[in-house]
PDB file of C-alpha atoms in Angstrom:
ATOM      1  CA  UNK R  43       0.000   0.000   0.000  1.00  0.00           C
ATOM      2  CA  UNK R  44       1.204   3.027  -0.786  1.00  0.00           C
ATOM      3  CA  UNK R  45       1.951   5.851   2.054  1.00  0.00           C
ATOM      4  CA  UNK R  46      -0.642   8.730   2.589  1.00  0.00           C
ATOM      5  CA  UNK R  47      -0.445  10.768   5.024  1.00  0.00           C
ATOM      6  CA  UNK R  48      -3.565  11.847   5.664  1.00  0.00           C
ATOM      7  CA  UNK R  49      -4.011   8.145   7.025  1.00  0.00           C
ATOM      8  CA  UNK R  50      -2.662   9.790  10.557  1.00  0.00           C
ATOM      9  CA  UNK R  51      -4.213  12.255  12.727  1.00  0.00           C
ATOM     10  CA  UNK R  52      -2.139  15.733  12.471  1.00  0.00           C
ATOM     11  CA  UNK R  53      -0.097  16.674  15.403  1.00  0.00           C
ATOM     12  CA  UNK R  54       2.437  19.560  16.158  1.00  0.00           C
ATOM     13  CA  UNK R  55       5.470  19.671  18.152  1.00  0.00           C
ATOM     14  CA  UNK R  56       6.256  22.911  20.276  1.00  0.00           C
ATOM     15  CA  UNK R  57       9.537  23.543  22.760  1.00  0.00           C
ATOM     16  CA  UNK R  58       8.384  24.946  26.254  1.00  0.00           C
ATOM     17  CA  UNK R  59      11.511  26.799  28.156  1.00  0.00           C
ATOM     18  CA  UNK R  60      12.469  26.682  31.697  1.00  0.00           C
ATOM     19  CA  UNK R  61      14.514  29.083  32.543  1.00  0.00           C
ATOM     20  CA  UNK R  62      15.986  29.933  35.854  1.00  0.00           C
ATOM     21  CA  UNK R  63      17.823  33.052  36.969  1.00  0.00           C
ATOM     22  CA  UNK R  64      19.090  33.767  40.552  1.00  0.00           C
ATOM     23  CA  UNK R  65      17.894  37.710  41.397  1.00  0.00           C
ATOM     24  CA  UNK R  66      18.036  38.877  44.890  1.00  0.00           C
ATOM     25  CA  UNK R  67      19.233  35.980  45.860  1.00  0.00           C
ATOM     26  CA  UNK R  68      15.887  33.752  45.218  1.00  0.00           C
ATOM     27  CA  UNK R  69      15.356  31.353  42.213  1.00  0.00           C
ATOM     28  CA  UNK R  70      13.286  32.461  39.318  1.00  0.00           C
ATOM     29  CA  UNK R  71      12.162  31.429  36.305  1.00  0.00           C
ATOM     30  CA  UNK R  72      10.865  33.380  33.357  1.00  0.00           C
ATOM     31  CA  UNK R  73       6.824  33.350  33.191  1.00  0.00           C
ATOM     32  CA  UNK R  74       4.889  35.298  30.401  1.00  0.00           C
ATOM     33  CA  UNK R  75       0.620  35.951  30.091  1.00  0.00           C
ATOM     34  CA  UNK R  76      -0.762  34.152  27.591  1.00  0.00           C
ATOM     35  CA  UNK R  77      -2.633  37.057  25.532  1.00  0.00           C
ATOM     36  CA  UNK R  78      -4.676  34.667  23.063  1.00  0.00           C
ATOM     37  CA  UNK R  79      -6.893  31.176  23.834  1.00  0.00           C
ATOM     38  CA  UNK R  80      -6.362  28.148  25.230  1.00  0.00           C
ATOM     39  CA  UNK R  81      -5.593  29.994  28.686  1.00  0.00           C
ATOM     40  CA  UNK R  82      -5.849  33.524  27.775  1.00  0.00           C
ATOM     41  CA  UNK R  83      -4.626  35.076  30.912  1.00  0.00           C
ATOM     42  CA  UNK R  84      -3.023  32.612  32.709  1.00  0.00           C
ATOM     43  CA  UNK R  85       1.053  32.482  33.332  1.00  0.00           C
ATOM     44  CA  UNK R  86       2.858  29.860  31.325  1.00  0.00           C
ATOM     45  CA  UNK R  87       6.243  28.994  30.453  1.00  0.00           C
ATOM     46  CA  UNK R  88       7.780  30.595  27.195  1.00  0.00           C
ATOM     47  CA  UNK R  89       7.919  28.478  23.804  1.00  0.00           C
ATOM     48  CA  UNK R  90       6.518  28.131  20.675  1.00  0.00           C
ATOM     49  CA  UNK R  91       5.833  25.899  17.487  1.00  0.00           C
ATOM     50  CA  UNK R  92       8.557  24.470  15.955  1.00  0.00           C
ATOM     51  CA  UNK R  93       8.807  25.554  12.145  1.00  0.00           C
ATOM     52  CA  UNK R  94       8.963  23.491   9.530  1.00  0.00           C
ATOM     53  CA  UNK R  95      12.804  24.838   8.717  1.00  0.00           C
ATOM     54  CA  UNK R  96      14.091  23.808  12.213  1.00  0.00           C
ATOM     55  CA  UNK R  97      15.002  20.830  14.420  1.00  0.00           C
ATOM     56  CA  UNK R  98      14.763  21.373  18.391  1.00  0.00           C
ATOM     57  CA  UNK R  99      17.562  22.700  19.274  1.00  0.00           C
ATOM     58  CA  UNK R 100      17.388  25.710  16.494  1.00  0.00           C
ATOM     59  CA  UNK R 101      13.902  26.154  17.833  1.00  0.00           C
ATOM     60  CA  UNK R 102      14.786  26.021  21.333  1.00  0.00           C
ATOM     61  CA  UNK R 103      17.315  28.755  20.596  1.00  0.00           C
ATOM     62  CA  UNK R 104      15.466  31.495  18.789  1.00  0.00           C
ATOM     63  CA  UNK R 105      12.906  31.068  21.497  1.00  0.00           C
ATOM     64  CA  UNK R 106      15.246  31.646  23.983  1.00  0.00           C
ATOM     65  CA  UNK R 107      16.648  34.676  22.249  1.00  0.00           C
ATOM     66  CA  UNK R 108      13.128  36.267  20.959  1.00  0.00           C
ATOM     67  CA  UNK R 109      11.783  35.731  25.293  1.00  0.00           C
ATOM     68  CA  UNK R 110      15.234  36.784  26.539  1.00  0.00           C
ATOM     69  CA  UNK R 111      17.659  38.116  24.217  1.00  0.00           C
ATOM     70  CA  UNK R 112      19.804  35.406  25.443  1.00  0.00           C
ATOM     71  CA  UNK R 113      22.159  33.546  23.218  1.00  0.00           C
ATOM     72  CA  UNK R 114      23.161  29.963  23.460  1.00  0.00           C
ATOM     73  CA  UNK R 115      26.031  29.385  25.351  1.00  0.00           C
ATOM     74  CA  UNK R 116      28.739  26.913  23.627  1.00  0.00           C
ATOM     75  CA  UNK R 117      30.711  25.378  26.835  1.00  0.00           C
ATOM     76  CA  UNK R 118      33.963  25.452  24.596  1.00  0.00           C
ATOM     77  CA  UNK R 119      34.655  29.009  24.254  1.00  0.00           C
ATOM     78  CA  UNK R 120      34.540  31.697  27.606  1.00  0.00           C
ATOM     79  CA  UNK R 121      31.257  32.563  29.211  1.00  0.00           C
ATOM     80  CA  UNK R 122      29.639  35.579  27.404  1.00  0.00           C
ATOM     81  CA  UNK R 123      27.785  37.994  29.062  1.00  0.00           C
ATOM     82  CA  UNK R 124      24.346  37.857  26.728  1.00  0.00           C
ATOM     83  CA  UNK R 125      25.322  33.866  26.872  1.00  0.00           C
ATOM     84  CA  UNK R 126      23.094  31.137  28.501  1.00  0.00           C
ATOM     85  CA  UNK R 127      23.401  27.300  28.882  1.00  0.00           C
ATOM     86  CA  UNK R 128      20.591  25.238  27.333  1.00  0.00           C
ATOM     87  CA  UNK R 129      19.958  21.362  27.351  1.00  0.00           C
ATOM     88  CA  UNK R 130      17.071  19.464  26.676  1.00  0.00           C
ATOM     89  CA  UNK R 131      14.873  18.262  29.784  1.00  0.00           C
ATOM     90  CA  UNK R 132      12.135  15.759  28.836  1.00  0.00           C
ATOM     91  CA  UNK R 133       8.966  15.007  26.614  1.00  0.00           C
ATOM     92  CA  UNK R 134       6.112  15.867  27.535  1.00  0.00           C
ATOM     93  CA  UNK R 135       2.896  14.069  24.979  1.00  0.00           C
ATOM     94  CA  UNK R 136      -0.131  13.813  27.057  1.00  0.00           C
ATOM     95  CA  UNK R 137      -2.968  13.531  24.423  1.00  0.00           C
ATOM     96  CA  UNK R 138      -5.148  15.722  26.545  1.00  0.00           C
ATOM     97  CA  UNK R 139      -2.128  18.394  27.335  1.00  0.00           C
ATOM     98  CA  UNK R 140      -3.437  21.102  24.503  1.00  0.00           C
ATOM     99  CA  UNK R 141      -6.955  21.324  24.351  1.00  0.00           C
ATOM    100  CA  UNK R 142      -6.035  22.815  20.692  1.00  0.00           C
ATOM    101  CA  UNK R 143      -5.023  19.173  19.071  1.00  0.00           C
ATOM    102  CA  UNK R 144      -2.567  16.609  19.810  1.00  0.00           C
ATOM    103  CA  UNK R 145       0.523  18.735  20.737  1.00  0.00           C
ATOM    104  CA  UNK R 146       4.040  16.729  21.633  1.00  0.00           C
ATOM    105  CA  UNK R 147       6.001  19.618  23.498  1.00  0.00           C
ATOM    106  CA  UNK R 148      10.127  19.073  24.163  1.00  0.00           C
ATOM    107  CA  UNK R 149      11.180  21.065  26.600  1.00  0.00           C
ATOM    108  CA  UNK R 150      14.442  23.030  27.027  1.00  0.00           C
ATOM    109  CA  UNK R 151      16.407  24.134  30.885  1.00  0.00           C
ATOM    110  CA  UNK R 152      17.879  27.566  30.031  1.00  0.00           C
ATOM    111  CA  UNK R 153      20.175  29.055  32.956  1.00  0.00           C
ATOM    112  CA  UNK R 154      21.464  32.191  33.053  1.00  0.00           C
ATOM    113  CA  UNK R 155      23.083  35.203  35.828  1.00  0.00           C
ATOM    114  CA  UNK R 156      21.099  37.304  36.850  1.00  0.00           C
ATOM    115  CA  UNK R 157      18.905  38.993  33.649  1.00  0.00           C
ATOM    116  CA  UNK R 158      16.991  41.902  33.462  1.00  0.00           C
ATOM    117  CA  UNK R 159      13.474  42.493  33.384  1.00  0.00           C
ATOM    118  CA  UNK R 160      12.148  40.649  29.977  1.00  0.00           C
ATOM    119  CA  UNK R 161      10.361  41.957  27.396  1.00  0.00           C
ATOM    120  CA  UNK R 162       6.546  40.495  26.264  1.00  0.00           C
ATOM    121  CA  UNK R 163       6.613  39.424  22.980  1.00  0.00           C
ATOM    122  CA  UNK R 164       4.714  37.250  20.361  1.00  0.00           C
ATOM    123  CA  UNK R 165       1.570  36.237  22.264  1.00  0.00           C
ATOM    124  CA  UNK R 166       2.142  37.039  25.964  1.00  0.00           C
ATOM    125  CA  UNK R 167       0.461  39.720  26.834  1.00  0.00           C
ATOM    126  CA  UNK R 168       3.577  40.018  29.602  1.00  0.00           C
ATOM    127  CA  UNK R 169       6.378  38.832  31.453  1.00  0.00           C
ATOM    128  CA  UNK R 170       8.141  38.810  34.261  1.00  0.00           C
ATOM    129  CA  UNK R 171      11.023  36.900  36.632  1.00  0.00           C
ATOM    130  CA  UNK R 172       8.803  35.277  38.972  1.00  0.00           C
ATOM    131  CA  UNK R 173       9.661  32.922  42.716  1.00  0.00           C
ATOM    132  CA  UNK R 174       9.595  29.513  41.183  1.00  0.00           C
ATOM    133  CA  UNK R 175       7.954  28.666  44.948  1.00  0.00           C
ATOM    134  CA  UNK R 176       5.108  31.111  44.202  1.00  0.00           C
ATOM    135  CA  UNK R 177       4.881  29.794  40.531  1.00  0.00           C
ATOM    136  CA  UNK R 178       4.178  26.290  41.806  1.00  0.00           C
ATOM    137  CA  UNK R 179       1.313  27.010  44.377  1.00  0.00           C
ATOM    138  CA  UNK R 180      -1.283  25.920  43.519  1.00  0.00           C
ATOM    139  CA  UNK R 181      -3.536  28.446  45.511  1.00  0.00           C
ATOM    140  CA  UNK R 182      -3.327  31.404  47.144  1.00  0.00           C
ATOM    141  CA  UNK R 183      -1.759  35.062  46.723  1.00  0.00           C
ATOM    142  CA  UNK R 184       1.841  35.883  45.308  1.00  0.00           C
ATOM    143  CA  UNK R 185       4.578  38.281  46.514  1.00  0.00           C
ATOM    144  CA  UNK R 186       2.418  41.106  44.953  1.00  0.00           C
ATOM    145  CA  UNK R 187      -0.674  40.214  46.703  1.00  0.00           C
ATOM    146  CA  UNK R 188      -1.636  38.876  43.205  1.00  0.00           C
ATOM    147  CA  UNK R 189      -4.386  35.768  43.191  1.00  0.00           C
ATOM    148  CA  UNK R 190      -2.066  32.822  42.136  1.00  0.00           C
ATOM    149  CA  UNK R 191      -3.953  30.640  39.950  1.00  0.00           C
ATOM    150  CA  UNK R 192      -1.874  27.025  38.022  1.00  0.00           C
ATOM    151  CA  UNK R 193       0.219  27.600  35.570  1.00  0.00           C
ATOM    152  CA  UNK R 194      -1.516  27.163  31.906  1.00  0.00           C
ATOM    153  CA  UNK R 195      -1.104  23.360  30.300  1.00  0.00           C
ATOM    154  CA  UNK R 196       1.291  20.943  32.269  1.00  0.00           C
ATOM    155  CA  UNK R 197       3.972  23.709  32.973  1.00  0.00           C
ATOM    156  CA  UNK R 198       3.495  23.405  36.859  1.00  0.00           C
ATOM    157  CA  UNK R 199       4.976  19.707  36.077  1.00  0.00           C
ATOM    158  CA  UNK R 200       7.858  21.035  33.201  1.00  0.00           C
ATOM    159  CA  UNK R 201       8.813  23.562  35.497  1.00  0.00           C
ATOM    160  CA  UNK R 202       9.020  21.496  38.602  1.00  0.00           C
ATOM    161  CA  UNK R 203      10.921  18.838  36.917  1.00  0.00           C
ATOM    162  CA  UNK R 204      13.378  21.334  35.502  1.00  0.00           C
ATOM    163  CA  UNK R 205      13.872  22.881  39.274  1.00  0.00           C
ATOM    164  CA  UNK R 206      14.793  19.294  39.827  1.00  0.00           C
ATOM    165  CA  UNK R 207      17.502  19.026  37.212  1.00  0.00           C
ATOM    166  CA  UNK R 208      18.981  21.861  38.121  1.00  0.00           C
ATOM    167  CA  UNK R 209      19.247  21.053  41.500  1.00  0.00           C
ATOM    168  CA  UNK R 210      20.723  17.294  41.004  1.00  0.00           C
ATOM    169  CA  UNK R 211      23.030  18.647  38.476  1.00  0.00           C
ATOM    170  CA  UNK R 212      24.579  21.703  40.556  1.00  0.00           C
ATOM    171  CA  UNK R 213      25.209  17.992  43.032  1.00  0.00           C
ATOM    172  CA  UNK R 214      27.653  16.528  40.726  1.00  0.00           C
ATOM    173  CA  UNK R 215      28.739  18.965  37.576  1.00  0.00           C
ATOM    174  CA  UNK R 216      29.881  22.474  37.308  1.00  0.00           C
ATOM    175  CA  UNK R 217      26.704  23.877  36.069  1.00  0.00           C
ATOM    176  CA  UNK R 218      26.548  26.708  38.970  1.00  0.00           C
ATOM    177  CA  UNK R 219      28.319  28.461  37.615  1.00  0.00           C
ATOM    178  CA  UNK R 220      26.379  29.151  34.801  1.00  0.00           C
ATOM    179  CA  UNK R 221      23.975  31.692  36.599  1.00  0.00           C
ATOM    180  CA  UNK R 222      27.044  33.318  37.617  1.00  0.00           C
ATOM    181  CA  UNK R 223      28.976  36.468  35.382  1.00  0.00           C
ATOM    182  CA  UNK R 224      32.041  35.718  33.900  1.00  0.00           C
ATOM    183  CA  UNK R 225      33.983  36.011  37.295  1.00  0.00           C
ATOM    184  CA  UNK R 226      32.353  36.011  40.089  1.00  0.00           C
ATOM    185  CA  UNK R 227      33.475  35.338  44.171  1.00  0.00           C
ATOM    186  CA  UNK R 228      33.044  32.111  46.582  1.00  0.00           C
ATOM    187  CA  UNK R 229      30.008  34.271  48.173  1.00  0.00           C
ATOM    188  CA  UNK R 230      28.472  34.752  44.927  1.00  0.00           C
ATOM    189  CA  UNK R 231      28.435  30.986  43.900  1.00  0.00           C
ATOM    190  CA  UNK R 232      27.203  29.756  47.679  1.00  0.00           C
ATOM    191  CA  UNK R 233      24.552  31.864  47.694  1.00  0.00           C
ATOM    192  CA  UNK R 234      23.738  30.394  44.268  1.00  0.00           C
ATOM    193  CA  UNK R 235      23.381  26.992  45.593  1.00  0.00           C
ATOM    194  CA  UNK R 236      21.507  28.193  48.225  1.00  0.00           C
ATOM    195  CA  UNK R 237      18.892  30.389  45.946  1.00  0.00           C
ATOM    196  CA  UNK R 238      19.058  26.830  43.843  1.00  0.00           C
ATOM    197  CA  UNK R 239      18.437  24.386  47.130  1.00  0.00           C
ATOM    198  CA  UNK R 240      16.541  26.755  49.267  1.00  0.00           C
ATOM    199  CA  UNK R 241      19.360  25.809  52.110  1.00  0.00           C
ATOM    200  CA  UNK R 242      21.626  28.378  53.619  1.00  0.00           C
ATOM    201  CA  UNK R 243      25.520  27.261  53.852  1.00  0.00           C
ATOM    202  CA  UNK R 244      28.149  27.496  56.003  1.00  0.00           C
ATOM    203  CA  UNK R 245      30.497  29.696  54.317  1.00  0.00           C
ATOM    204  CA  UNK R 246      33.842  28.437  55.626  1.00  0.00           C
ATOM    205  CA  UNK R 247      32.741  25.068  54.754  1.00  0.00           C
ATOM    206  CA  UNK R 248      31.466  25.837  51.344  1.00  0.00           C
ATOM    207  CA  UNK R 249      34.423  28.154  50.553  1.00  0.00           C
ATOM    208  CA  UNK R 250      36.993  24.999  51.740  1.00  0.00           C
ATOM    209  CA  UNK R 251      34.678  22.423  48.973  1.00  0.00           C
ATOM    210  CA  UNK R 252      34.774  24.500  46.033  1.00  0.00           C
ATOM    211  CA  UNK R 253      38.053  25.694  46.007  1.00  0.00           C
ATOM    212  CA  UNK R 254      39.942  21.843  46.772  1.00  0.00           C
ATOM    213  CA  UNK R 255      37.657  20.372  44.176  1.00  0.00           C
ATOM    214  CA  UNK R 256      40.256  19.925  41.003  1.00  0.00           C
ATOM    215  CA  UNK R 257      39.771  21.970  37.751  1.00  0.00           C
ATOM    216  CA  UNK R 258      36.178  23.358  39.283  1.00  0.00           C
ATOM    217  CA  UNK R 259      37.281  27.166  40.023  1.00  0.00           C
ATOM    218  CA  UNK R 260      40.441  29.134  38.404  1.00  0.00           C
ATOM    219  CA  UNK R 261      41.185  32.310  40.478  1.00  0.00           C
ATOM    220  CA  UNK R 262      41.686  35.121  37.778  1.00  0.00           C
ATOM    221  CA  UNK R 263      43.902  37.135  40.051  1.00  0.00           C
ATOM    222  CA  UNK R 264      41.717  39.758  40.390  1.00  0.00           C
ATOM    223  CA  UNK R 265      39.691  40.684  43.692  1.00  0.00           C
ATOM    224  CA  UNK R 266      36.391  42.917  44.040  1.00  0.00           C
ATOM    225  CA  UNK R 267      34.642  45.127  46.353  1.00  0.00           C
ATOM    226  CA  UNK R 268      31.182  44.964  44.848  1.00  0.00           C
ATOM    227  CA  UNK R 269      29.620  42.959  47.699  1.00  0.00           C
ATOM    228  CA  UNK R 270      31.017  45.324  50.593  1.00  0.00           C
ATOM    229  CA  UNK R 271      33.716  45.200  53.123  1.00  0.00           C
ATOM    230  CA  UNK R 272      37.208  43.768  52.419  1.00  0.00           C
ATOM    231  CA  UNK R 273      38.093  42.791  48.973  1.00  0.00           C
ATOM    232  CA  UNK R 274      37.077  39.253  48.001  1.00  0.00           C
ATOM    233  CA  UNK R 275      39.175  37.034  45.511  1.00  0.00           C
ATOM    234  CA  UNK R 276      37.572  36.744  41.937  1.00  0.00           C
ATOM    235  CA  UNK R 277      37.542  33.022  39.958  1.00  0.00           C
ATOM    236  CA  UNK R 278      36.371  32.148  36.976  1.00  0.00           C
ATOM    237  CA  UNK R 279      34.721  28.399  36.025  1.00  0.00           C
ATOM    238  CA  UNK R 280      37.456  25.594  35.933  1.00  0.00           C
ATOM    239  CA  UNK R 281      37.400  23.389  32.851  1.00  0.00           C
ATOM    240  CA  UNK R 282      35.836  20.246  35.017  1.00  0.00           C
ATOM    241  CA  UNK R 283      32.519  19.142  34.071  1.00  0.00           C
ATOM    242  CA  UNK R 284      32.044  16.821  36.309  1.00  0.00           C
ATOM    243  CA  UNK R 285      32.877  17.468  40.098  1.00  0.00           C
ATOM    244  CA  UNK R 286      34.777  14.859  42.237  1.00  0.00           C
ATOM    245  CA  UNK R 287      34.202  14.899  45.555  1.00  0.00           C
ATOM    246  CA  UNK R 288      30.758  15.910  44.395  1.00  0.00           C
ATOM    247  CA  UNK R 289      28.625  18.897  46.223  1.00  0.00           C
ATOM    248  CA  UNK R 290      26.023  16.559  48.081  1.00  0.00           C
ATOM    249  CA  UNK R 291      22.854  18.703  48.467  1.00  0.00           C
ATOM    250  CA  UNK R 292      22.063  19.299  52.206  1.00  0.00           C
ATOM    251  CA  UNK R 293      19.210  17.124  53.632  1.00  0.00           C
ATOM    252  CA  UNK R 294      16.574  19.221  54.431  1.00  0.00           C
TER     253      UNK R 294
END
C-alpha cells in the first residue's frame, strides 16, 4: 500500500523553556501571560511551534533569544555575558495536554546570571522573573498580593521537573556556575546553591569544597569590592565538568 499521510491524525510539536535566573538571591524562572486562547490570561512557560525549517535545538534557541535576548552558550569558548546554557529536559505528549489538538512539546532548561526584566513578545500579553515557589502554588496570593492561579497546560509539572535538574546537576557537575557572570566570588556561587536548594551554607565550609575540588574554580587574580567590606578574591569556572568529591545537596 502506498503511504498517505492523511491516514494519521495531524499533530504539532512545540519547545516549552524553563529558565531559571538567581535575582536577589531567590530562584526564578521566566513566566509570560498568555494574551490569546487556550488559557488567555493565565502564566505559562515561554515556547513556541517548531517551524517546519528547524530541528529542536534551532527552535529552542530562537525562542530563547526572541523571550530573553539570550544567546546559546557553547561550553567550549569563555562565558559571554548575553550567553546562557541550554539542554534538553524531557517530553512531555499527554494527548489531553493542549486542548487545541494533539501537541508533543520538548522542553528546554535555560540558565542564566542574573537577567533583566524581559520583554513580552509574540503572544504574551507580559512577562516577568517570577519565585519559582510562588509559581508552583497551587492556591493562594503571590509576593504582589496577586491571586495565584496554576500555571496554563502541564507547565506546573515542566517547570518542577526542571527545578529538579537543576538542583541534582549543581550535586555533581559544574553547572553553577552558569547563573554566575564571567567572574564572580566564593560568596556569589554559595549563595547560588543556596537560591538553587533553598538551604543556607556554612560559608567556611562551602568556601573549603569548592576551592579543593580539582579543575572546578580558576582564580583570575583579580579581587572585588562589589559585595562590601574587604576585597574578596575573583575566579572564573574551571574546565571540570564533572565534580569529584561531588557537592552533596544538604538534607533538608
Amino acid at each position: 500500500m502506498p503511504y498517505d499521510p492523511s491516514a494519521f491524525p495531524p499533530f504539532a510539536v512545540t519547545v516549552d523553556l524553563v529558565v531559571l535566573t538567581v535575582r536577589r538571591h531567590a530562584l526564578c524562572a521566566l513566566a509570560v501571560r498568555r494574551g490569546e486562547p487556550p488559557f488567555q490570561g493565565r502564566w505559562a512557560l515561554p515556547g513556541g511551534f517548531v517551524r517546519a525549517d528547524e530541528d529542536l535545538a534551532q527552535a529552542a534557541a530562537r525562542e530563547l533569544a526572541e523571550e530573553t535576548g539570550l544567546s546559546v552558550h557553547d561550553p567550549s569558548v569563555p562565558a559571554q555575558d548575553n550567553g546562557a546554557h541550554l539542554e534538553q529536559l524531557a517530553t512531555y505528549g499527554d494527548p489531553k495536554r493542549d486542548p487545541r489538538m494533539r501537541v508533543v512539546s520538548v522542553a528546554h532548561l535555560a540558565l542564566a546570571p542574573d537577567l533583566p526584566a524581559p520583554r513580552a513578545g509574540g503572544d504574551a500579553s507580559n512577562a516577568r522573573w517570577a519565585l519559582v515557589e510562588e509559581l508552583l502554588q497551587q492556591g493562594g496570593y503571590g509576593r504582589d498580593a496577586e491571586p495565584v492561579a496554576p500555571l496554563a497546560f502541564d507547565h506546573a509539572q515542566i517547570l518542577a521537573d526542571g527545578v529538579e535538574r537543576a538542583r541534582s546537576k549543581i550535586e555533581y557537575s559544574s553547572l553553577a556556575t552558569a547563573f554566575c557572570p564571567p567572574e564572580f566570588t566564593v560568596g556569589e556561587l554559595r549563595r547560588v546553591y543556596e537560591a538553587v536548594w533553598g538551604v543556607a551554607l556554612d560559608p567556611r565550609n562551602f568556601h573549603r569544597k569548592v576551592t579543593g575540588t580539582p579543575g572546578f574554580l580558576v582564580p583570575t587574580g583579580g579581587t572585588t569590592t562589589r559585595q562590601g567590606g574587604r576585597p574578596a578574591q575573583l575566579f572564573r569556572a574551571g574546565g571540570a565538568t564533572l565534580l569529584n568529591p561531588p557537592m552533596l545537596r544538604p538534607e533538608v
